[in-house]
Coordinates of C-alpha atoms in Angstrom, one line a residue:
L69 CA 30.2 -11.4 15.8
F70 CA 30.3 -8.3 18.2
I71 CA 31.9 -6.3 15.4
F72 CA 29.5 -7.4 12.8
L73 CA 26.7 -6.4 15.0
S74 CA 28.0 -3.1 15.6
Q75 CA 28.8 -2.5 12.0
L76 CA 25.2 -3.6 11.2
K77 CA 23.9 -1.1 13.7
R78 CA 25.8 1.6 12.4
Y79 CA 24.7 0.7 8.9
I80 CA 21.0 0.7 9.7
K81 CA 21.4 4.0 11.5
T82 CA 22.6 5.4 8.1
I83 CA 19.7 4.3 6.1
R84 CA 17.0 6.8 6.1
M85 CA 13.8 6.1 4.3
P86 CA 11.7 9.1 3.5
R87 CA 8.7 9.6 6.0
K88 CA 6.1 9.6 3.5
T89 CA 2.7 10.1 4.5
Y90 CA 0.3 7.5 3.0
F91 CA -2.9 9.0 4.3
D92 CA -4.4 11.7 6.6
E93 CA -4.8 10.3 10.1
S94 CA -8.6 10.7 9.6
N95 CA -8.6 8.7 6.2
L96 CA -6.9 5.3 7.4
V97 CA -9.0 2.4 6.0
I98 CA -7.9 -0.1 8.4
A99 CA -7.6 -3.7 6.8
D100 CA -10.4 -6.1 7.6
K101 CA -9.8 -9.5 9.6
F102 CA -10.0 -11.8 6.6
S103 CA -7.2 -9.8 4.8
R104 CA -5.1 -9.9 8.0
F105 CA -5.6 -13.7 8.0
C106 CA -4.6 -14.0 4.3
N107 CA -1.5 -11.9 5.4
F108 CA -0.6 -14.2 8.1
F109 CA -1.2 -17.5 6.0
V110 CA 0.9 -16.3 2.8
D111 CA 3.7 -14.9 5.2
Q112 CA 3.9 -18.3 6.9
I113 CA 4.1 -20.2 3.7
A114 CA 6.8 -17.7 2.3
F115 CA 8.7 -18.0 5.6
M116 CA 8.6 -21.8 5.5
L117 CA 9.9 -21.6 2.0
I118 CA 12.9 -19.4 3.2
I119 CA 13.5 -21.9 6.0
F120 CA 13.4 -24.8 3.6
L121 CA 16.0 -22.9 1.3
H122 CA 18.2 -22.2 4.3
A123 CA 18.2 -25.7 5.3
M124 CA 18.9 -27.0 1.9
L125 CA 21.9 -24.5 1.5
L126 CA 23.2 -25.1 5.2
D127 CA 23.0 -28.8 5.0
G128 CA 22.8 -29.9 1.3
V129 CA 25.5 -27.6 0.1
L130 CA 27.7 -26.4 2.9
G131 CA 27.0 -29.7 5.0
I132 CA 27.3 -27.8 8.3
I133 CA 24.1 -29.0 10.1
P134 CA 24.9 -31.8 12.5
K135 CA 23.1 -35.1 12.2
D136 CA 21.4 -34.7 15.4
G137 CA 20.6 -31.1 15.1
S138 CA 21.8 -28.3 17.2
P139 CA 20.0 -25.7 19.6
W140 CA 21.5 -23.0 17.5
L141 CA 19.0 -23.8 14.7
G142 CA 16.1 -22.7 16.7
L143 CA 17.7 -19.3 17.6
Y144 CA 18.6 -19.1 13.9
S145 CA 15.0 -19.6 12.8
I146 CA 13.8 -16.9 15.2
V147 CA 16.3 -14.4 13.9
L148 CA 15.2 -15.1 10.4
Y149 CA 11.5 -14.7 11.5
I150 CA 12.4 -11.3 13.0
F151 CA 14.4 -10.1 9.9
Y152 CA 11.8 -11.4 7.6
Y153 CA 9.1 -9.2 9.0
S154 CA 11.5 -6.3 9.6
L155 CA 13.3 -6.0 6.4
F156 CA 10.5 -6.5 4.1
E157 CA 8.2 -4.0 6.2
F158 CA 11.0 -1.7 6.3
Y159 CA 11.9 -1.8 2.5
F160 CA 8.5 -2.2 0.9
G161 CA 6.1 -1.4 3.8
K162 CA 4.6 -4.8 3.4
T163 CA 5.5 -8.3 3.3
P164 CA 4.6 -11.1 0.5
G165 CA 1.2 -11.5 2.1
K166 CA 0.5 -7.7 2.2
F167 CA 1.5 -7.5 -1.4
F168 CA -1.1 -10.2 -1.9
T169 CA -4.0 -8.3 0.0
R170 CA -2.8 -5.1 -1.1
T171 CA -2.2 -3.8 2.4
V172 CA 0.5 -1.8 3.9
V173 CA 2.0 -1.1 7.4
V174 CA 2.1 2.4 8.8
T175 CA 2.1 4.1 12.1
K176 CA -1.0 5.2 13.6
D177 CA -0.6 8.6 12.0
G178 CA -0.2 7.3 8.5
Q179 CA 3.6 7.8 8.3
R180 CA 5.9 5.1 7.1
A181 CA 7.2 3.1 10.0
T182 CA 10.8 3.2 11.1
F183 CA 13.2 0.2 11.3
K184 CA 13.2 0.7 15.0
I185 CA 9.2 0.5 15.0
L186 CA 9.2 -2.4 12.5
L187 CA 11.6 -4.3 14.7
I188 CA 9.6 -3.9 17.9
R189 CA 6.5 -5.0 16.0
S190 CA 8.4 -8.1 14.8
L191 CA 9.7 -8.9 18.2
C192 CA 6.1 -8.6 19.5
R193 CA 5.1 -11.4 17.0
L194 CA 6.8 -13.8 19.3
I195 CA 4.6 -13.1 22.1
P196 CA 2.7 -16.5 22.8
F197 CA -0.9 -16.5 21.0
D198 CA -0.1 -13.2 19.1
A199 CA -1.4 -14.9 16.1
L200 CA -4.7 -15.3 17.6
S201 CA -5.1 -11.7 18.9
F202 CA -6.7 -10.5 15.6
L203 CA -9.8 -12.4 16.6
F204 CA -10.3 -10.1 19.5
L205 CA -10.3 -6.3 19.1
S206 CA -6.7 -5.8 17.7
D207 CA -3.4 -7.4 17.1
W208 CA -1.0 -7.1 20.2
H209 CA 2.0 -6.4 17.8
D210 CA 0.0 -3.6 16.2
D211 CA -0.9 -2.1 19.6
L212 CA 2.6 -2.5 21.2
S213 CA 4.2 -0.9 18.3
R214 CA 1.7 1.8 17.6
T215 CA 1.2 0.6 13.9
V216 CA -1.8 -0.1 11.8
V217 CA -2.3 -2.5 8.6
I218 CA -4.1 -0.3 6.1
N219 CA -5.5 -0.9 2.5
D220 CA -3.0 0.4 0.0
R221 CA -4.6 2.7 -2.5
H222 CA -1.2 3.2 -4.4

């Protein structure tokens, strides 16, 4: 496991996405609260589908899930959750929910976010009540990672 994680870390460092500027900092059109809610709703459905498919694979095909469950399944689903958001936002700048609402994640200065920033953003989603923070001034995972979700004009 240690060797795998160290190789993964080395591989991630070699991936360099171009630092494309989406908009000038003064022209960022922040996504509205309804779009953000739709993003959350669609992404939750997509993530539940991924969990369902993984459960079918692990139990139905491979038969490796114990009958009484395992505490590792919770950790496994948390890791899937973090990588669901991090990888989609790293490779595409958006998750399936953001494709649906035509929004994109960028840094506050309009640059494409790095994997490190997106990993921080995804980890911050695990903060209790983060999903409700959009009802207030802004999302906590946006503030802590210094990112914004903007309308995608491309």
